[in-house]
Structures are given as structure tokens and as C-alpha cells.
Coordinates of C-alpha atoms in Angstrom, one line a residue:
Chain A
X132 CA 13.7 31.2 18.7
X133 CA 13.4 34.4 16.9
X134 CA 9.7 34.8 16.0
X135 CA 6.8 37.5 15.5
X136 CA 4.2 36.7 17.4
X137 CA -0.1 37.8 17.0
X138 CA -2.9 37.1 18.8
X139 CA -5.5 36.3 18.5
X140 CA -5.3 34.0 15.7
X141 CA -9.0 34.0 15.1
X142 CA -11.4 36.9 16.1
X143 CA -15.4 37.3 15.1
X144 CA -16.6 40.8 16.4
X145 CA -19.6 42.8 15.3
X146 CA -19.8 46.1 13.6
X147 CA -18.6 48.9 15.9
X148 CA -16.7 47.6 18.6
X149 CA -13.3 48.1 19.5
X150 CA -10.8 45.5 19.0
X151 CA -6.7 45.9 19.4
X152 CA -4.4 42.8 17.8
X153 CA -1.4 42.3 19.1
X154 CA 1.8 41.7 17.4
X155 CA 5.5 41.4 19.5
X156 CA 9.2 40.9 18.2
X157 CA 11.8 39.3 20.2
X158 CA 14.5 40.3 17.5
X159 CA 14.6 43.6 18.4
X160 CA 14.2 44.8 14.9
X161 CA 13.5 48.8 14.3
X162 CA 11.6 47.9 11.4
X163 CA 7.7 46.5 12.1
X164 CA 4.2 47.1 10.0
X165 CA 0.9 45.4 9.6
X166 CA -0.2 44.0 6.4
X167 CA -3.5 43.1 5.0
X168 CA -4.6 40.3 3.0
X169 CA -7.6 40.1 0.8
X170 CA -8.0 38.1 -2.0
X171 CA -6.8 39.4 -5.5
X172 CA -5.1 42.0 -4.3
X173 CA -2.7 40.3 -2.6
X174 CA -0.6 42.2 0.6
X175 CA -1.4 46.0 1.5
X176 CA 0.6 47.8 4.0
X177 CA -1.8 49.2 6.6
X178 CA 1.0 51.2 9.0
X179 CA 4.4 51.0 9.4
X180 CA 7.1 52.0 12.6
X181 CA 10.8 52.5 11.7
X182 CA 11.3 52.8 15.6
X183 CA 9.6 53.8 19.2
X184 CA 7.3 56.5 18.6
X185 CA 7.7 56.7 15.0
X186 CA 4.7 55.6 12.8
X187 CA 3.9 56.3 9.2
X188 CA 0.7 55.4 7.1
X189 CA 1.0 52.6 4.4
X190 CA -1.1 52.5 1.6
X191 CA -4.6 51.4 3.2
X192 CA -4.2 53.4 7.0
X193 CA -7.8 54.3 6.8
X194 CA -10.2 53.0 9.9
X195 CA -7.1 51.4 11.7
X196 CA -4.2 53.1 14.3
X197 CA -1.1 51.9 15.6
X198 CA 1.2 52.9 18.5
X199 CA 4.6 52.0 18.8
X200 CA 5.2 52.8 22.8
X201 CA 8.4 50.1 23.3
X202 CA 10.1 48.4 20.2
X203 CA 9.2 44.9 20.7
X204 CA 5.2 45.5 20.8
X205 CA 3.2 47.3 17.6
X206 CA -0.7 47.0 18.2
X207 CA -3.1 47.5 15.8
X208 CA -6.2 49.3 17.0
X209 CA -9.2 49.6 15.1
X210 CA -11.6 51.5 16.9
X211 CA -14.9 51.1 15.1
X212 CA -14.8 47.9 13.0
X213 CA -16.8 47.7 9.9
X214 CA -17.2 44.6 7.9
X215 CA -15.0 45.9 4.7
X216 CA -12.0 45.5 7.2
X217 CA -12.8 41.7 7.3
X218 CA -9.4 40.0 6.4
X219 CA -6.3 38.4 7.2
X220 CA -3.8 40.0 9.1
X221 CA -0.3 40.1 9.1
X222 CA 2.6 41.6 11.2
X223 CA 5.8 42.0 10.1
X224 CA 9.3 43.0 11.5
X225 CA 12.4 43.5 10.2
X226 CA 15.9 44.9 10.8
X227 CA 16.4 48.5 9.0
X228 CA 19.6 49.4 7.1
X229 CA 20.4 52.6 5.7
X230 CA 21.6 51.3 2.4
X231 CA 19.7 49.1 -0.2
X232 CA 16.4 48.7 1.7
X233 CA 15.7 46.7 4.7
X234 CA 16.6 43.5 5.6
X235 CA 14.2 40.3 5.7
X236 CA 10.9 40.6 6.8
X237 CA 9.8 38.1 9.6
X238 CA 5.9 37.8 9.4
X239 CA 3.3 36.7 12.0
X240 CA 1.0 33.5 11.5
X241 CA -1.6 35.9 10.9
X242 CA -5.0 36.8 12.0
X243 CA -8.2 36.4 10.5
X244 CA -10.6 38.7 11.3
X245 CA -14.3 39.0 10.8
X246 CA -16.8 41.7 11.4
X247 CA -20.6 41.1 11.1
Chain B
X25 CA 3.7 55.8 -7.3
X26 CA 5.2 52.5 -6.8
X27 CA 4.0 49.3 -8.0
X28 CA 4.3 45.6 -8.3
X29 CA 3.0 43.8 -10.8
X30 CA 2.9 39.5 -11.4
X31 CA 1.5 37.0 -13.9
X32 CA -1.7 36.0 -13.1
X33 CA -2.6 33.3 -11.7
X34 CA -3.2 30.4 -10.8
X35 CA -0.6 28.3 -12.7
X36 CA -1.1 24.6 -12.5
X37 CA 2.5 22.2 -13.4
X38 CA 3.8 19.2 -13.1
X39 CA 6.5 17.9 -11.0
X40 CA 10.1 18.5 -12.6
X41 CA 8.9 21.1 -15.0
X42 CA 10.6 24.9 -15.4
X43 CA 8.7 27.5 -13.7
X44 CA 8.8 30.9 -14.4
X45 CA 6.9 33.6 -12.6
X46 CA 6.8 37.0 -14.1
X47 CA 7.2 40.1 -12.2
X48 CA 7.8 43.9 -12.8
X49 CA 8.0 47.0 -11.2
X50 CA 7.2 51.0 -11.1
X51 CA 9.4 53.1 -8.8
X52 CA 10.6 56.1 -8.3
X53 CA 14.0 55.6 -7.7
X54 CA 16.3 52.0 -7.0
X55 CA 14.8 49.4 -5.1
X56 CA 15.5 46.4 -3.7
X57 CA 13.1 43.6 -5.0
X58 CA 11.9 40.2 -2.9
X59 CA 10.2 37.2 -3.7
X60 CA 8.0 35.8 -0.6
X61 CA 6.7 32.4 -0.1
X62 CA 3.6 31.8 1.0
X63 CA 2.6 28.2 2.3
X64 CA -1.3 27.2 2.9
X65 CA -2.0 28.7 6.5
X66 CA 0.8 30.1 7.2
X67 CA 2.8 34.1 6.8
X68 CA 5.0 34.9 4.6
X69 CA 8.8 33.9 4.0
X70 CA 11.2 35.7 2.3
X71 CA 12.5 33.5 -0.6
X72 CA 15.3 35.5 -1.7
X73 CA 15.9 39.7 -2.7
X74 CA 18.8 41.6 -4.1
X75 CA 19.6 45.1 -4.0
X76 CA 20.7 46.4 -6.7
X77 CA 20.5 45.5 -10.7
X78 CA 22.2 42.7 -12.0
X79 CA 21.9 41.3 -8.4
X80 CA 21.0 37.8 -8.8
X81 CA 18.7 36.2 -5.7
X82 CA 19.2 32.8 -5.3
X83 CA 17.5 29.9 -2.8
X84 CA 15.8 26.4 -2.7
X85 CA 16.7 25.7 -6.3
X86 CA 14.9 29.1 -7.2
X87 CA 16.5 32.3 -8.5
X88 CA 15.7 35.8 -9.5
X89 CA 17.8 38.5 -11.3
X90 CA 17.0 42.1 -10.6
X91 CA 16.8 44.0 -14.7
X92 CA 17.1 47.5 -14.1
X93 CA 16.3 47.8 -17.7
X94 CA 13.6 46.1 -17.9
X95 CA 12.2 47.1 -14.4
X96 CA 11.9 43.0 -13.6
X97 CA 12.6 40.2 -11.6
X98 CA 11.5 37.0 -12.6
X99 CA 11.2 34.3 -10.4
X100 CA 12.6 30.7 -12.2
X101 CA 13.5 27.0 -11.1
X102 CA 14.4 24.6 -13.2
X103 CA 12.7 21.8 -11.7
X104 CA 9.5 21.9 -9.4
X105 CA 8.3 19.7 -7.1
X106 CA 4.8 19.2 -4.9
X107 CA 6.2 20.3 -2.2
X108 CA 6.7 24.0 -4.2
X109 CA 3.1 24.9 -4.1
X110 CA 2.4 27.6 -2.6
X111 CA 1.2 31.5 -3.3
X112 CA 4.5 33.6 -4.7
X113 CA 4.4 37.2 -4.0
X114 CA 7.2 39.9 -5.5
X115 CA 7.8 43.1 -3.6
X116 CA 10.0 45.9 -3.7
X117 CA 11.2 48.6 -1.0
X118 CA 12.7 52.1 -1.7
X119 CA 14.6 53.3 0.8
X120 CA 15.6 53.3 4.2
X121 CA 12.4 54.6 6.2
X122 CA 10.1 53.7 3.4
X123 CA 7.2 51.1 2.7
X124 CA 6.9 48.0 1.4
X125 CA 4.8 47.3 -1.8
X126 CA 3.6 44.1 -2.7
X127 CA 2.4 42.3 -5.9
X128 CA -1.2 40.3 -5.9
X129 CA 0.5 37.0 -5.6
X130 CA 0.3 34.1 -8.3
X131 CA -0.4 30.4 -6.9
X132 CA 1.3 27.8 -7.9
X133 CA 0.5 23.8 -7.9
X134 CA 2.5 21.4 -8.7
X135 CA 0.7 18.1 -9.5
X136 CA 2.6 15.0 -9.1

């Protein structure tokens, strides 16, 4: 079954420690990027990968990093958590094309996370 | 830059009724435009998209046309039902390599 895949679902943490989410493809899409939620302003694009070792900065990149080391697996890192990056999470793959934008983006169930 | 923006929300119908959510765009250059679906607790779906204007997106009963010259791409159905509710979110994508940019989302209920 083609799916995108995060964990944890659910993480409470406290100001300051580290924390990595996970998100992994099996569609082998080039395409993959992390969203956040926060309500009223709907979906932001933290980072995005257009392939292995490729990264670029979406709109909100501040306080968070990425790698992109094999092309099913695109971790987000946040290395000191602060409580204004309490949200939902999403990540997101998708297959890149070269004309008319990409293809459908498959997202991840999502995790909440909260920092006290 | 590049922007989305939709009706607000939330918008309360009843079941057979026409829905129409509005959404336009900023961009610097030719997009391709999406409509997402998103169900209580669950990620996003793609609901349809089209790539270029006068591209017509159809699925489920909905449809969206892409208006170059109106920068839009309403989202319509003719006839809702409960099972319809959900949060609707527009987006558009430049170009090959490029981000994503999403509206805020409008809800949607559909009493029966």
C-alpha cells in the first residue's frame, strides 16, 4: 500500500530538548516536505527536498532542520524546541515533473506536537 | 510573493444544497492550482488540480476551473451531503523545484 508514514503520532516535550520526527515514503517519490498546521492560518511549508541531499527552506524554516540522506526517509529535527512551534505536523511526498508543477501530494496522518 | 487566498469560514449548509468555495491567487508566473480535503483527524487528500487555465478539475461530484483572468479557482458541487464536511484547502505550485503555498482553509458542515 503506497503510504507516508510519521511517527510519533503524539509527542509532549519540554522547552529545549531535542526531538527528530520521522516521516518515510515507500513511493519513491523525489518530491517530500513538512508542513505545519496552526489554526487560521491554515498549512505552512517548513522545508522541502526535491531529491537526496537536496533541501530548500519553505516559508516558516526558522528553529527546525531537515536532512534528506536516502529518498525514502526526510526527518525533521528541531534542535531546541520552544513552545511557539507547538502544532500539527504534516509530511508530504510527491512525484516531481518538470512541466506543470508536481504531481499529487501524499500526506502523513500527522503529528501533534506540544512543548511546555 | 505568492499567495492563496479562500472565503472565510466556517460555512454551515444543508444537505443537497450548491456549495461554492471561493479561492484566488498571487503568483509570479503559471501555476498549477489544487484543492485538498481535509477530514476530522486525518492529512490531507488531494481533491483535484489542473495545470494550466481553462483546465477544469473534476472529482466526487466537485469541480474547479483554473481563470487565468481572474487569478481563481473556485471550488463548486451541486449537491452536498454530510458526509462532505470537512476543512477545504486551495494551493498552488510554481514550478518544477518550487514550494507549495497553501490557503488558510474554510470548513465546511453539512447538516442533514
Amino acid at each position: 500500500e503506497a503510504q507516508v508514514t510519521q511517527n510519533p503520532r503524539y509527542l509532549i516535550t519540554v522547552t529545549g530538548k531535542k526531538l527528530t520526527v520521522t516521516c518515510s515514503q515507500n513511493m519513491n517519490h523525489e518530491y517530500m516536505s513538512w508542513y505545519r498546521q496552526d489554526p487560521g492560518l491554515g498549512l505552512r511549508q517548513i522545508y522541502y527536498s526535491m531529491n537526496v541531499e537536496v533541501t530548500d527552506k519553505g516559508d516558516v524554516p526558522e528553529g527546525y532542520k531537515v536532512s534528506r540522506k536516502e529518498k525514502r526517509n526526510f526527518p525533521l529535527i528541531l534542535e531546541s524546541p520552544s513552545p511557539n512551534q507547538t502544532s500539527l505536523y504534516f509530511c508530504a511526498s510527491s512525484r516531481e515533473v518538470t512541466s506543470g508543477g508536481s504531481d499529487t501530494q501524499y500526506f502523513g496522518p500527522g503529528t501533534r506536537l506540544t512543548v511546555l | 510573493g505568492n499567495s492563496v487566498t479562500q472565503m472565510e469560514g466556517p460555512v454551515t449548509l444543508s444537505e443537497e444544497a450548491f456549495l461554492t468555495i471561493n479561492c484566488t491567487y498571487t503568483a509570479t508566473g503559471y501555476p498549477s492550482l489544487f484543492w485538498y480535503v481535509q477530514y476530522p483527524g486525518e492529512g490531507l487528500q488531494l481533491l483535484l488540480k489542473a495545470t494550466k487555465a481553462d483546465d477544469k478539475g473534476s472529482n466526487k461530484g466537485f469541480e474547479a476551473t483554473y481563470r487565468k483572468e481572474t487569478t481563481s479557482f473556485h471550488l463548486e458541487k451541486g449537491s452536498v451531503q454530510v458526509s462532505d464536511s470537512a476543512v477545504y484547502f486551495c494551493a498552488l505550485k510554481l514550478n518544477y523545484g518550487q514550494n507549495f503555498v497553501f490557503g488558510p482553509g474554510t470548513r465546511l458542515s453539512v447538516l442533514p
